[in-house]
Short mmCIF file of C-alpha atoms in Angstrom, two decimals:
data_model
loop_
_atom_site.label_atom_id
_atom_site.label_comp_id
_atom_site.label_asym_id
_atom_site.label_seq_id
_atom_site.Cartn_x
_atom_site.Cartn_y
_atom_site.Cartn_z
CA MET A 1 52.66 57.20 173.63
CA ARG A 2 55.80 58.80 172.27
CA ARG A 3 58.93 56.77 172.99
CA ILE A 4 61.81 58.90 174.33
CA LEU A 5 65.25 57.29 174.39
CA ILE A 6 67.94 58.93 176.56
CA ILE A 7 71.47 57.78 175.74
CA GLY A 8 73.76 58.39 178.72
CA GLY A 9 73.00 58.49 182.44
CA GLY A 10 75.46 61.18 183.54
CA TYR A 11 74.56 64.69 184.67
CA ALA A 12 72.51 65.73 181.66
CA GLY A 13 70.87 62.36 181.02
CA PHE A 14 69.97 61.78 184.65
CA TYR A 15 68.41 65.25 185.02
CA VAL A 16 66.42 64.87 181.81
CA ALA A 17 64.93 61.59 183.03
CA TRP A 18 64.46 62.83 186.59
CA ARG A 19 62.62 65.98 185.52
CA LEU A 20 60.53 64.17 182.89
CA GLU A 21 59.18 61.90 185.64
CA LYS A 22 57.80 65.05 187.28
CA TYR A 23 56.67 66.85 184.11
CA LEU A 24 54.98 64.16 182.02
CA ARG A 25 51.36 63.16 182.48
CA PRO A 26 50.46 59.46 182.81
CA GLY A 27 50.50 57.89 179.34
CA GLU A 28 52.03 60.96 177.68
CA ALA A 29 55.39 59.34 176.87
CA GLN A 30 57.53 56.33 177.69
CA VAL A 31 61.06 57.21 178.77
CA THR A 32 63.96 54.77 178.43
CA MET A 33 67.50 55.54 179.57
CA VAL A 34 70.53 53.55 178.42
CA ASP A 35 73.90 53.65 180.19
CA PRO A 36 76.66 51.07 180.77
CA LEU A 37 76.73 51.99 184.47
CA PRO A 38 73.81 51.75 186.94
CA TYR A 39 74.71 55.06 188.57
CA MET A 40 75.68 58.66 187.93
CA THR A 41 78.99 59.92 189.37
CA TYR A 42 79.02 63.41 190.90
CA GLN A 43 82.49 64.23 189.59
CA PRO A 44 83.16 67.45 191.60
CA PHE A 45 83.42 65.20 194.67
CA LEU A 46 86.08 62.91 193.18
CA PRO A 47 88.98 64.93 194.71
CA GLU A 48 87.40 64.54 198.16
CA VAL A 49 86.82 60.85 197.56
CA LEU A 50 90.49 60.26 196.79
CA ALA A 51 91.39 62.30 199.89
CA GLY A 52 89.11 60.28 202.16
CA SER A 53 86.75 63.15 203.00
CA ILE A 54 83.75 61.50 201.32
CA GLU A 55 82.83 57.81 201.15
CA ALA A 56 83.07 56.62 197.54
CA ARG A 57 79.52 55.27 197.42
CA HIS A 58 78.11 58.63 198.59
CA SER A 59 79.33 60.47 195.49
CA VAL A 60 77.31 58.32 193.10
CA ILE A 61 73.54 58.46 192.51
CA LEU A 62 71.97 55.07 191.84
CA HIS A 63 69.62 55.29 188.84
CA ARG A 64 67.11 52.71 190.04
CA ARG A 65 66.70 54.32 193.43
CA HIS A 66 65.68 57.73 192.04
CA LEU A 67 64.28 57.01 188.56
CA ARG A 68 61.19 54.97 189.39
CA LYS A 69 59.14 55.66 186.27
CA THR A 70 61.95 55.40 183.74
CA ARG A 71 62.76 52.18 181.92
CA LEU A 72 66.46 51.55 182.57
CA LEU A 73 68.79 49.49 180.37
CA THR A 74 72.38 48.75 181.45
CA ALA A 75 74.06 48.63 178.04
CA LYS A 76 76.27 50.49 175.56
CA VAL A 77 75.00 52.06 172.34
CA SER A 78 77.21 50.68 169.57
CA TYR A 79 75.38 52.54 166.76
CA LEU A 80 72.65 55.18 166.59
CA ASP A 81 70.77 55.26 163.30
CA HIS A 82 68.52 58.31 163.54
CA ALA A 83 67.26 57.96 159.97
CA ALA A 84 65.71 54.65 161.00
CA LYS A 85 65.17 55.76 164.59
CA THR A 86 66.92 52.75 166.04
CA ALA A 87 69.80 52.28 168.49
CA THR A 88 71.92 49.13 168.56
CA LEU A 89 72.59 48.13 172.15
CA GLN A 90 75.40 45.95 173.43
CA PHE A 91 74.72 44.33 176.80
CA PRO A 92 77.31 43.23 179.42
CA ASP A 93 76.98 39.55 178.47
CA GLY A 94 77.89 40.39 174.88
CA HIS A 95 74.53 40.03 173.16
CA GLU A 96 73.10 42.86 171.05
CA ASP A 97 69.57 44.12 170.61
CA THR A 98 67.84 46.97 168.79
CA GLU A 99 65.83 49.69 170.52
CA THR A 100 63.40 51.80 168.52
CA TYR A 101 62.30 55.29 169.51
CA ASP A 102 60.38 58.37 168.41
CA ILE A 103 62.61 60.97 170.11
CA VAL A 104 66.27 60.57 171.04
CA VAL A 105 68.23 62.54 173.65
CA VAL A 106 71.99 62.08 173.30
CA THR A 107 73.95 62.84 176.49
CA GLY A 108 76.89 60.49 176.08
CA GLY A 109 79.29 62.75 178.02
CA ALA A 110 83.05 62.80 177.59
CA VAL A 111 86.11 60.67 178.16
CA THR A 112 89.65 61.51 179.23
CA ARG A 113 91.69 63.09 176.45
CA THR A 114 95.17 61.57 176.07
CA PHE A 115 98.10 61.93 173.69
CA PRO A 116 100.45 59.29 172.24
CA ILE A 117 103.17 59.81 174.83
CA PRO A 118 105.33 56.72 175.48
CA GLY A 119 104.41 55.00 178.73
CA VAL A 120 101.25 56.99 179.51
CA GLY A 121 98.85 54.26 178.42
CA ALA A 122 100.60 51.68 180.61
CA GLN A 123 101.44 53.82 183.66
CA ALA A 124 98.86 56.59 184.08
CA VAL A 125 95.35 56.64 185.59
CA GLY A 126 92.66 59.23 184.83
CA LEU A 127 90.17 60.91 187.15
CA LYS A 128 86.76 60.69 185.45
CA ASN A 129 85.02 58.03 187.51
CA ILE A 130 84.73 56.79 191.08
CA GLU A 131 86.83 53.68 190.48
CA GLU A 132 89.80 55.80 189.38
CA ALA A 133 89.52 58.02 192.47
CA VAL A 134 89.53 54.98 194.77
CA PHE A 135 92.48 53.49 192.88
CA ILE A 136 94.53 56.72 193.24
CA ARG A 137 93.80 56.90 196.96
CA ASP A 138 94.67 53.27 197.67
CA THR A 139 97.80 53.42 195.50
CA LEU A 140 99.14 56.43 197.43
CA LEU A 141 98.46 54.81 200.81
CA ARG A 142 99.97 51.50 199.69
CA ASN A 143 103.10 53.27 198.38
CA ILE A 144 103.56 55.14 201.66
CA ASP A 145 103.23 51.92 203.62
CA MET A 146 105.74 50.13 201.38
CA ALA A 147 108.17 53.06 201.53
CA ALA A 148 108.21 52.93 205.33
CA SER A 149 109.78 49.48 205.21
CA LEU A 150 112.56 50.50 202.81
CA PRO A 151 115.83 52.29 203.60
CA PRO A 152 116.39 55.75 202.13
CA GLY A 153 117.26 55.44 198.44
CA PRO A 154 115.86 55.48 194.87
CA ALA A 155 113.22 52.78 195.50
CA ARG A 156 111.79 54.64 198.50
CA GLU A 157 111.92 57.97 196.69
CA LYS A 158 110.00 56.56 193.71
CA LEU A 159 107.18 55.33 195.94
CA LEU A 160 106.89 58.77 197.54
CA THR A 161 106.79 60.69 194.26
CA VAL A 162 103.41 61.66 192.75
CA VAL A 163 102.97 63.26 189.32
CA PHE A 164 99.86 64.96 187.90
CA VAL A 165 99.55 66.07 184.28
CA GLY A 166 97.10 68.92 183.68
CA GLY A 167 96.54 72.13 185.65
CA GLY A 168 92.82 72.70 185.14
CA TYR A 169 90.24 72.53 187.91
CA ALA A 170 90.13 68.73 188.05
CA GLY A 171 93.91 68.48 188.23
CA ILE A 172 94.48 71.23 190.77
CA GLU A 173 91.70 70.10 193.14
CA ALA A 174 92.83 66.46 193.08
CA PHE A 175 96.49 67.50 193.38
CA GLY A 176 95.82 69.65 196.43
CA GLU A 177 93.59 67.05 198.12
CA LEU A 178 96.07 64.23 197.56
CA ARG A 179 98.91 66.38 198.94
CA ALA A 180 96.79 66.96 202.05
CA LEU A 181 96.08 63.23 202.37
CA ALA A 182 99.79 62.41 202.14
CA THR A 183 100.64 64.97 204.83
CA ALA A 184 97.96 63.58 207.19
CA THR A 185 99.02 59.96 206.57
CA LEU A 186 102.71 60.60 207.22
CA LYS A 187 101.92 61.67 210.80
CA ARG A 188 101.42 57.98 211.52
CA TYR A 189 104.74 56.96 209.94
CA PRO A 190 107.66 58.11 212.12
CA GLU A 191 110.01 56.37 209.63
CA LEU A 192 109.09 58.96 206.97
CA SER A 193 109.06 62.75 206.81
CA PRO A 194 107.00 65.09 204.60
CA ALA A 195 110.24 66.32 203.06
CA GLU A 196 110.73 62.88 201.48
CA THR A 197 107.51 63.18 199.47
CA HIS A 198 107.62 64.84 196.06
CA PHE A 199 104.47 66.14 194.37
CA HIS A 200 104.84 67.39 190.79
CA LEU A 201 102.19 68.93 188.57
CA ILE A 202 103.00 69.34 184.88
CA GLU A 203 101.17 72.01 182.87
CA ALA A 204 101.87 72.65 179.19
CA THR A 205 100.72 76.29 179.28
CA GLY A 206 102.05 79.23 181.27
CA ARG A 207 99.39 79.17 184.01
CA ILE A 208 97.01 76.98 185.98
CA LEU A 209 93.27 77.44 186.57
CA PRO A 210 92.43 79.44 183.41
CA GLU A 211 88.92 80.10 184.86
CA VAL A 212 90.33 82.56 187.42
CA SER A 213 92.47 85.68 187.06
CA GLU A 214 96.23 85.61 186.62
CA LYS A 215 96.70 87.10 190.08
CA THR A 216 94.56 84.42 191.73
CA SER A 217 96.35 81.71 189.74
CA ARG A 218 99.73 82.95 191.06
CA TRP A 219 98.37 82.84 194.64
CA VAL A 220 97.41 79.18 194.17
CA LEU A 221 100.94 78.46 192.91
CA ARG A 222 102.45 80.05 196.02
CA HIS A 223 100.02 78.18 198.25
CA LEU A 224 100.94 74.81 196.72
CA ALA A 225 104.66 75.60 196.88
CA ALA A 226 104.35 76.37 200.59
CA ARG A 227 102.94 72.88 201.07
CA GLY A 228 105.87 71.22 199.35
CA ALA A 229 104.37 70.79 195.88
CA GLN A 230 106.10 71.74 192.64
CA VAL A 231 104.27 73.01 189.55
CA HIS A 232 106.09 72.85 186.21
CA LEU A 233 104.62 75.51 183.88
CA ASN A 234 105.29 75.64 180.13
CA THR A 235 106.36 72.01 180.42
CA GLN A 236 105.30 68.89 178.58
CA LEU A 237 105.56 65.23 179.48
CA ASP A 238 107.80 63.51 176.92
CA SER A 239 107.86 59.98 178.34
CA ALA A 240 106.65 57.90 181.28
CA VAL A 241 108.02 54.47 180.32
CA GLU A 242 108.21 52.16 183.36
CA GLY A 243 107.49 55.07 185.71
CA THR A 244 110.45 57.18 184.61
CA ILE A 245 109.22 60.73 183.96
CA ARG A 246 111.03 62.71 181.28
CA LEU A 247 109.99 66.33 180.82
CA SER A 248 110.49 68.70 177.89
CA THR A 249 112.77 70.79 180.16
CA GLY A 250 115.21 67.88 180.41
CA GLU A 251 114.28 66.96 183.98
CA GLU A 252 113.97 63.26 184.80
CA PHE A 253 112.75 61.40 187.89
CA GLU A 254 110.81 58.29 188.81
CA THR A 255 107.25 58.10 190.15
CA GLY A 256 105.06 55.53 191.82
CA LEU A 257 101.80 57.26 190.85
CA LEU A 258 101.00 59.12 187.59
CA VAL A 259 97.61 60.82 187.31
CA TRP A 260 96.37 62.23 183.98
CA THR A 261 93.93 65.19 184.18
CA ALA A 262 94.76 66.98 180.93
CA GLY A 263 91.27 67.55 179.61
CA VAL A 264 88.37 65.65 178.06
CA LEU A 265 86.87 65.02 174.63
CA ALA A 266 83.37 64.09 173.48
CA ASN A 267 82.68 60.40 173.92
CA PRO A 268 84.04 58.88 170.67
CA ALA A 269 82.32 55.54 171.23
CA LEU A 270 79.05 57.24 170.34
CA ALA A 271 80.07 60.31 168.33
CA ARG A 272 81.88 58.13 165.75
CA HIS A 273 78.99 55.67 165.38
CA THR A 274 75.95 57.71 164.38
CA ASP A 275 74.46 59.42 161.38
CA LEU A 276 73.80 62.60 163.37
CA PRO A 277 76.00 65.61 162.38
CA ILE A 278 79.39 65.82 164.11
CA ASP A 279 81.74 68.83 164.21
CA GLU A 280 85.52 68.82 163.71
CA ARG A 281 86.13 68.17 167.41
CA GLY A 282 83.90 65.09 167.52
CA ARG A 283 80.94 66.78 169.21
CA LEU A 284 77.32 66.65 168.12
CA ARG A 285 76.32 69.82 166.33
CA ALA A 286 73.65 71.53 168.41
CA ARG A 287 71.46 74.60 168.51
CA ALA A 288 70.97 76.89 171.48
CA ASP A 289 67.56 75.28 172.13
CA LEU A 290 69.39 71.93 172.56
CA ARG A 291 68.12 70.37 169.34
CA VAL A 292 70.69 68.55 167.23
CA GLY A 293 71.62 70.43 164.05
CA THR A 294 72.14 74.08 163.14
CA ASP A 295 69.90 77.14 163.10
CA ASP A 296 69.27 76.52 159.38
CA THR A 297 68.96 72.72 159.47
CA PRO A 298 67.58 71.32 162.74
CA ILE A 299 67.28 67.56 163.03
CA ALA A 300 63.74 66.54 163.91
CA ASP A 301 63.24 64.51 167.10
CA ALA A 302 66.93 64.66 168.10
CA TRP A 303 68.15 66.52 171.21
CA THR A 304 71.45 66.71 173.02
CA ALA A 305 73.16 68.23 176.07
CA GLY A 306 76.32 67.98 178.15
CA ASP A 307 79.93 67.36 177.19
CA ILE A 308 79.14 65.49 173.99
CA ALA A 309 77.40 68.51 172.44
CA ALA A 310 78.72 71.69 170.83
CA ILE A 311 76.08 74.06 172.24
CA PRO A 312 76.37 77.78 171.39
CA ASP A 313 77.15 79.97 174.38
CA LEU A 314 74.74 82.91 174.19
CA SER A 315 76.42 84.59 177.18
CA GLY A 316 79.62 85.16 175.22
CA GLY A 317 81.77 83.61 177.93
CA GLY A 318 82.34 80.20 176.38
CA VAL A 319 85.40 78.78 174.64
CA GLY A 320 85.28 79.12 170.86
CA GLY A 321 81.70 80.27 171.09
CA PHE A 322 80.44 77.11 172.82
CA THR A 323 79.50 76.28 176.39
CA VAL A 324 82.30 74.87 178.57
CA PRO A 325 82.11 71.09 179.15
CA ASN A 326 81.56 71.02 182.89
CA ALA A 327 79.04 69.77 185.45
CA GLN A 328 77.48 73.20 185.94
CA ASN A 329 76.42 73.45 182.29
CA ALA A 330 75.42 69.78 181.94
CA ILE A 331 73.04 69.94 184.91
CA ARG A 332 71.38 73.16 183.74
CA GLN A 333 71.13 71.92 180.16
CA GLY A 334 69.53 68.69 181.35
CA LYS A 335 66.90 70.59 183.31
CA LEU A 336 66.10 72.86 180.32
CA LEU A 337 66.02 69.94 177.89
CA ALA A 338 63.38 68.18 179.99
CA ARG A 339 61.23 71.34 179.97
CA ASN A 340 61.70 71.73 176.21
CA LEU A 341 60.64 68.12 175.63
CA ARG A 342 57.53 68.62 177.74
CA ASP A 343 56.62 71.87 175.99
CA THR A 344 57.18 70.62 172.43
CA LEU A 345 55.23 67.44 173.12
CA ARG A 346 52.29 69.71 174.00
CA GLY A 347 52.73 71.96 170.99
CA GLY A 348 54.81 74.67 172.66
CA GLU A 349 58.16 76.23 171.75
CA ALA A 350 61.62 75.21 172.96
CA LYS A 351 63.60 77.80 174.91
CA ARG A 352 67.27 78.54 174.25
CA TYR A 353 69.96 77.77 176.81
CA PHE A 354 71.52 80.84 178.41
CA HIS A 355 73.68 80.75 181.49
CA ARG A 356 76.21 83.34 182.61
CA ASN A 357 78.96 81.89 184.80
CA LEU A 358 78.74 83.59 188.20
CA GLY A 359 82.10 82.39 189.46
CA ALA A 360 84.45 79.50 190.07
CA VAL A 361 85.31 77.73 193.31
CA ALA A 362 87.93 75.06 193.97
CA THR A 363 89.21 73.12 196.94
CA LEU A 364 92.99 72.94 197.49
CA GLY A 365 92.93 70.46 200.36
CA LEU A 366 91.27 70.15 203.74
CA GLY A 367 90.51 73.67 205.03
CA SER A 368 91.79 75.55 201.97
CA GLY A 369 90.23 76.75 198.75
CA VAL A 370 89.81 79.61 196.31
CA PHE A 371 86.74 81.39 194.90
CA GLN A 372 86.46 84.08 192.26
CA SER A 373 83.49 85.91 190.79
CA GLY A 374 84.51 88.86 188.68
CA PRO A 375 86.80 91.05 190.81
CA ILE A 376 85.74 89.32 194.05
CA VAL A 377 88.28 86.78 195.30
CA VAL A 378 88.01 84.65 198.43
CA LYS A 379 90.93 82.51 199.58
CA GLY A 380 91.71 79.94 202.23
CA PHE A 381 89.22 78.57 204.77
CA PRO A 382 86.19 80.74 203.75
CA ALA A 383 86.55 79.62 200.13
CA TRP A 384 86.79 76.00 201.25
CA VAL A 385 83.51 76.38 203.18
CA MET A 386 81.89 77.97 200.10
CA HIS A 387 83.09 75.04 197.95
CA ARG A 388 81.53 72.48 200.28
CA GLY A 389 78.35 74.48 200.66
CA TYR A 390 77.86 74.89 196.90
CA HIS A 391 78.45 71.24 196.04
CA VAL A 392 76.35 69.76 198.81
CA LEU A 393 73.47 71.85 197.45
CA ALA A 394 74.29 70.87 193.86
CA ILE A 395 74.49 67.10 194.30
CA PRO A 396 71.06 65.69 193.38
CA THR A 397 68.63 64.11 195.86
CA TRP A 398 68.31 64.84 199.58
CA GLU A 399 69.34 61.27 200.35
CA ARG A 400 72.81 61.90 198.93
CA LYS A 401 73.11 65.35 200.52
CA TRP A 402 72.56 63.88 204.00
CA ARG A 403 75.05 61.06 203.43
CA VAL A 404 77.75 63.53 202.35
CA LEU A 405 76.99 65.88 205.27
CA TRP A 406 77.12 62.99 207.73
CA GLY A 407 80.52 61.93 206.43
CA TRP A 408 81.88 65.46 206.79
CA TRP A 409 80.48 65.65 210.35
CA ASN A 410 82.21 62.39 211.30
CA ASN A 411 85.52 63.57 209.83
CA LEU A 412 85.25 66.82 211.79
CA TRP A 413 85.29 64.91 215.11
CA LEU A 414 87.10 61.70 214.22
CA GLY A 415 89.68 63.04 211.79
CA ARG A 416 90.48 62.05 208.23
CA ASP A 417 90.15 58.35 207.42
CA THR A 418 93.53 57.23 206.05
CA ALA A 419 92.75 53.52 205.70
CA GLY A 420 93.52 52.04 202.30
CA LEU A 421 92.22 48.78 200.84
CA ARG A 422 94.96 46.94 199.01
CA GLY A 423 93.10 44.08 197.36
CA LEU A 424 90.34 45.95 195.55
CA GLN A 425 92.05 45.53 192.15
CA THR A 426 92.76 41.81 192.74
CA PRO A 427 89.99 40.62 195.10
CA ARG A 428 90.46 36.91 194.27
CA GLY A 429 94.21 36.93 194.95
CA THR A 430 93.91 35.67 198.54
CA PHE A 431 91.50 32.91 197.58
CA GLU A 432 93.65 31.78 194.66
CA GLU A 433 96.67 31.58 196.96
CA ALA A 434 94.69 29.53 199.52
CA ASP A 435 93.38 27.26 196.78
CA SER A 436 96.90 26.56 195.59
CA TYR A 437 97.70 24.89 198.95
CA SER A 438 94.98 22.30 198.40
CA ARG A 439 96.49 21.03 195.16
CA PRO A 440 98.89 18.04 195.13
CA ALA A 441 102.54 18.99 195.26
CA PRO A 442 104.30 18.50 191.88
CA GLN A 443 106.19 15.23 191.60
CA ALA A 444 109.97 15.58 191.62
CA ALA A 445 111.79 14.41 188.47
CA PRO A 446 113.47 10.98 188.70
CA GLY A 447 116.91 11.27 190.28
CA ALA A 448 116.30 14.78 191.52
CA THR A 449 117.32 15.61 195.08
CA GLU A 450 114.43 16.81 197.21
CA ALA A 451 115.07 20.22 198.72
CA PRO A 452 114.93 20.39 202.48
CA THR A 453 111.80 21.86 204.01
CA VAL A 454 112.29 25.08 205.91
CA ARG A 455 110.00 25.59 208.86
#
């Protein structure tokens, strides 16, 4: 049997393994998938997770539930030596092992792209995984609750100020959904008013949502402004030290929540630790048929797909001649890669990846969205319905589709769930406090006066 090693269990990696389980004959190949997480996150649902429209667990697909023929290893790849056809794996307990293979599929994905701006590393949170979405949601709800117990002033204003950096699809969708969550939550706080909340989005270029037309982009700006949100175009974040936001325009204010959604880059943990060819942007060099290499020098037995790969865009609609790093391309590339593996194992030819983008759809909060396909533009509630319809069809497995639909149905009749869980980041805090009461009280120093006990 040929040994196929898939590195990465995100969109592309999951679909490669999932489809190979259907395509391969018994005994034709052994498939192993390596990923540090036991699940795949459906990232288009992260904005709805942080808004409370979808349960966090329902936006992830558990590998072991749906990949029943694939050998799964929960580990990181610390080095990929394709010349020797070995991968060095680092497991959660710290030990390392070596995995050998005949064919490798690299789908390591991408990570959040940041810049060396003072304070960002200590203050900001990204939006690439489910844990970050839950953290953003709970932080907003906690800040609102704390602000309600404070008198009007700088401390209260800081807690009610939210800042996003990055005006692409991820940033705009999360920004709009979080604004909607804040508005819904404040209805239960008579001490606060929506006018006291401040939502800022900082974008370095002159427009948001580059995937849609300039006219549609301006409509989104007006829509957000009508809901009390402020978008700073042609503006850069200069500093975020201790929550004090300083912009390139000279504006300065404090924030209790800073979210960074200013793009992604190919996963450097893998791209910098392999002998496979890497381009100037840290991506694996790839051909249109999803093999690693170039048209002149393909690398035998090495394949790639998703955000980590620089795959030529044959449709002519990509950025810099390459496919855009998004879920739509990663899923389709994963499906094609599985077919190409099947066909080449049986002596056939690999097909080239070609996909023409048919449109873009985004949610701007509960009941509002925008869709554009060529000259056709849909706004408001119809676009929001189209967004939900598309993504519930796109999320893999019927089991997850039904869970998402059931959550939406409950929200329709019961309303948005605005409950936040404070202790998720420090779950042992309560126990540690209780344990401290069982310890002997410290002995007072000789001659010291014992303080009176207040009851």
